[in-house]
């Protein structure tokens, strides 16, 4: 295949769009997760006075805690899967850069290369782990709040 600069530009633009889409999934899931957790806490707080039997309240609240934990796990798996695709697209770009000799000195610039060796890690960032950490922290906070509701129900019955 002949080396075509227009192909290189177009491939990079399309790959960037795909990578952006993959990274936006994290934020969309995080927004949904925050809303779900807020609703869970609100509904549990609202049902605190409605459910008279403390064991029924315990079972319902514990079930919600399990739901939040499983949802966290599923969302984190989705983020990891999207990151893997993101990483693969980044490595396809790196292979294209290698094909176009962008890492070789003297090919396009007199005594330098267009890209340095660090560019070979394109798409391999670990920022998604920070997002996963946020999910775990929110889940933990939600579960703690729900546990407080349970403790209050058993120690301060109506």
Short mmCIF file of C-alpha atoms in Angstrom, two decimals:
data_model
loop_
_atom_site.label_atom_id
_atom_site.label_comp_id
_atom_site.label_asym_id
_atom_site.label_seq_id
_atom_site.Cartn_x
_atom_site.Cartn_y
_atom_site.Cartn_z
CA UNK A 1 0.00 0.00 0.00
CA UNK A 2 1.48 3.36 -0.93
CA UNK A 3 1.99 5.84 1.88
CA UNK A 4 -0.75 8.42 1.53
CA UNK A 5 -0.77 11.39 3.91
CA UNK A 6 -4.48 12.02 3.34
CA UNK A 7 -5.20 8.44 4.42
CA UNK A 8 -3.13 9.01 7.55
CA UNK A 9 -5.08 12.17 8.42
CA UNK A 10 -8.48 10.59 7.77
CA UNK A 11 -7.62 7.44 9.74
CA UNK A 12 -6.50 9.54 12.68
CA UNK A 13 -9.68 11.65 12.61
CA UNK A 14 -11.95 8.58 12.47
CA UNK A 15 -9.95 6.80 15.17
CA UNK A 16 -10.15 9.85 17.42
CA UNK A 17 -13.94 9.89 17.03
CA UNK A 18 -14.11 6.22 17.99
CA UNK A 19 -11.81 6.72 20.97
CA UNK A 20 -13.84 9.73 22.14
CA UNK A 21 -17.04 7.69 21.96
CA UNK A 22 -15.44 4.93 24.05
CA UNK A 23 -14.22 7.35 26.70
CA UNK A 24 -17.59 9.12 26.89
CA UNK A 25 -19.23 5.84 27.93
CA UNK A 26 -17.50 6.16 31.31
CA UNK A 27 -19.07 9.54 32.01
CA UNK A 28 -22.51 8.50 30.81
CA UNK A 29 -22.44 5.44 33.07
CA UNK A 30 -21.20 7.55 35.97
CA UNK A 31 -24.07 10.01 35.53
CA UNK A 32 -26.61 7.17 35.46
CA UNK A 33 -24.97 5.56 38.49
CA UNK A 34 -25.11 8.78 40.51
CA UNK A 35 -28.81 9.19 39.67
CA UNK A 36 -29.59 5.57 40.56
CA UNK A 37 -27.76 5.82 43.88
CA UNK A 38 -29.51 9.08 44.72
CA UNK A 39 -32.86 7.46 43.96
CA UNK A 40 -31.97 4.40 46.05
CA UNK A 41 -31.10 6.53 49.06
CA UNK A 42 -34.24 8.67 48.63
CA UNK A 43 -36.56 5.68 48.29
CA UNK A 44 -34.97 3.93 51.27
CA UNK A 45 -35.30 7.09 53.35
CA UNK A 46 -38.91 7.44 52.23
CA UNK A 47 -39.73 3.85 53.07
CA UNK A 48 -38.11 4.14 56.51
CA UNK A 49 -41.36 5.28 58.08
CA UNK A 50 -43.64 3.30 55.78
CA UNK A 51 -42.21 -0.15 56.49
CA UNK A 52 -43.09 -0.79 60.12
CA UNK A 53 -41.57 -4.25 60.51
CA UNK A 54 -37.85 -3.80 61.07
CA UNK A 55 -37.01 -7.22 59.55
CA UNK A 56 -38.93 -6.40 56.38
CA UNK A 57 -37.03 -3.11 56.21
CA UNK A 58 -33.76 -4.99 56.80
CA UNK A 59 -34.51 -7.42 53.96
CA UNK A 60 -35.60 -4.71 51.55
CA UNK A 61 -32.63 -2.46 52.32
CA UNK A 62 -30.17 -5.35 52.19
CA UNK A 63 -31.60 -6.34 48.79
CA UNK A 64 -31.06 -2.81 47.54
CA UNK A 65 -27.47 -2.91 48.80
CA UNK A 66 -26.89 -6.11 46.83
CA UNK A 67 -28.43 -4.46 43.76
CA UNK A 68 -26.12 -1.44 44.07
CA UNK A 69 -23.08 -3.70 44.49
CA UNK A 70 -23.96 -5.84 41.45
CA UNK A 71 -24.71 -2.72 39.39
CA UNK A 72 -21.30 -1.32 40.34
CA UNK A 73 -19.63 -4.54 39.25
CA UNK A 74 -21.48 -4.58 35.89
CA UNK A 75 -20.70 -0.92 35.18
CA UNK A 76 -17.02 -1.42 36.05
CA UNK A 77 -16.84 -4.40 33.69
CA UNK A 78 -18.39 -2.28 30.93
CA UNK A 79 -15.81 0.45 31.52
CA UNK A 80 -12.97 -2.08 31.36
CA UNK A 81 -14.36 -3.52 28.13
CA UNK A 82 -14.69 -0.07 26.54
CA UNK A 83 -11.15 0.78 27.62
CA UNK A 84 -9.83 -2.39 25.95
CA UNK A 85 -11.44 -1.30 22.67
CA UNK A 86 -10.05 2.22 23.21
CA UNK A 87 -6.59 0.75 23.75
CA UNK A 88 -6.85 -1.40 20.61
CA UNK A 89 -7.80 1.60 18.48
CA UNK A 90 -4.83 3.51 19.93
CA UNK A 91 -2.49 0.67 19.03
CA UNK A 92 -3.89 0.58 15.47
CA UNK A 93 -2.95 4.24 15.21
CA UNK A 94 0.55 3.48 16.53
CA UNK A 95 1.00 0.74 13.92
CA UNK A 96 -0.05 3.20 11.23
CA UNK A 97 2.45 5.74 12.55
CA UNK A 98 5.13 3.07 12.42
CA UNK A 99 4.17 2.25 8.82
CA UNK A 100 4.54 5.93 7.95
CA UNK A 101 7.97 5.99 9.71
CA UNK A 102 6.91 8.75 12.10
CA UNK A 103 9.22 7.34 14.80
CA UNK A 104 12.32 7.29 12.57
CA UNK A 105 14.79 10.16 12.66
CA UNK A 106 15.55 11.93 9.42
CA UNK A 107 12.58 10.66 7.43
CA UNK A 108 10.53 13.85 7.63
CA UNK A 109 12.69 16.13 9.78
CA UNK A 110 16.42 16.63 9.38
CA UNK A 111 17.75 15.28 12.71
CA UNK A 112 14.61 14.28 14.55
CA UNK A 113 11.56 12.10 14.37
CA UNK A 114 8.04 13.48 14.26
CA UNK A 115 6.99 11.32 17.22
CA UNK A 116 9.03 10.20 20.21
CA UNK A 117 8.97 6.71 21.71
CA UNK A 118 6.37 7.72 24.33
CA UNK A 119 3.80 8.04 21.55
CA UNK A 120 3.91 4.25 21.17
CA UNK A 121 1.81 4.09 24.35
CA UNK A 122 -1.02 6.00 22.69
CA UNK A 123 -4.35 4.84 24.10
CA UNK A 124 -2.81 2.89 26.96
CA UNK A 125 -3.63 5.42 29.69
CA UNK A 126 -4.95 4.26 33.04
CA UNK A 127 -7.40 7.09 33.76
CA UNK A 128 -10.29 4.64 33.49
CA UNK A 129 -9.09 3.13 36.76
CA UNK A 130 -9.86 6.46 38.43
CA UNK A 131 -13.42 6.27 37.12
CA UNK A 132 -13.74 2.73 38.45
CA UNK A 133 -12.48 3.98 41.81
CA UNK A 134 -15.19 6.64 41.81
CA UNK A 135 -17.81 3.95 41.20
CA UNK A 136 -16.49 1.90 44.13
CA UNK A 137 -16.43 4.94 46.43
CA UNK A 138 -20.01 5.91 45.52
CA UNK A 139 -21.16 2.31 46.03
CA UNK A 140 -19.43 2.17 49.42
CA UNK A 141 -20.94 5.49 50.50
CA UNK A 142 -24.41 4.37 49.41
CA UNK A 143 -24.06 1.07 51.26
CA UNK A 144 -22.88 2.87 54.40
CA UNK A 145 -25.86 5.23 54.27
CA UNK A 146 -28.21 2.27 53.83
CA UNK A 147 -26.54 0.49 56.76
CA UNK A 148 -27.13 3.59 58.88
CA UNK A 149 -30.83 3.41 57.98
CA UNK A 150 -30.89 -0.24 59.09
CA UNK A 151 -29.12 0.55 62.36
CA UNK A 152 -31.52 3.41 63.02
CA UNK A 153 -34.51 1.15 62.35
CA UNK A 154 -33.29 -1.40 64.91
CA UNK A 155 -32.09 1.05 67.57
CA UNK A 156 -34.68 3.79 67.20
CA UNK A 157 -37.96 2.10 66.28
CA UNK A 158 -41.07 4.24 65.98
#
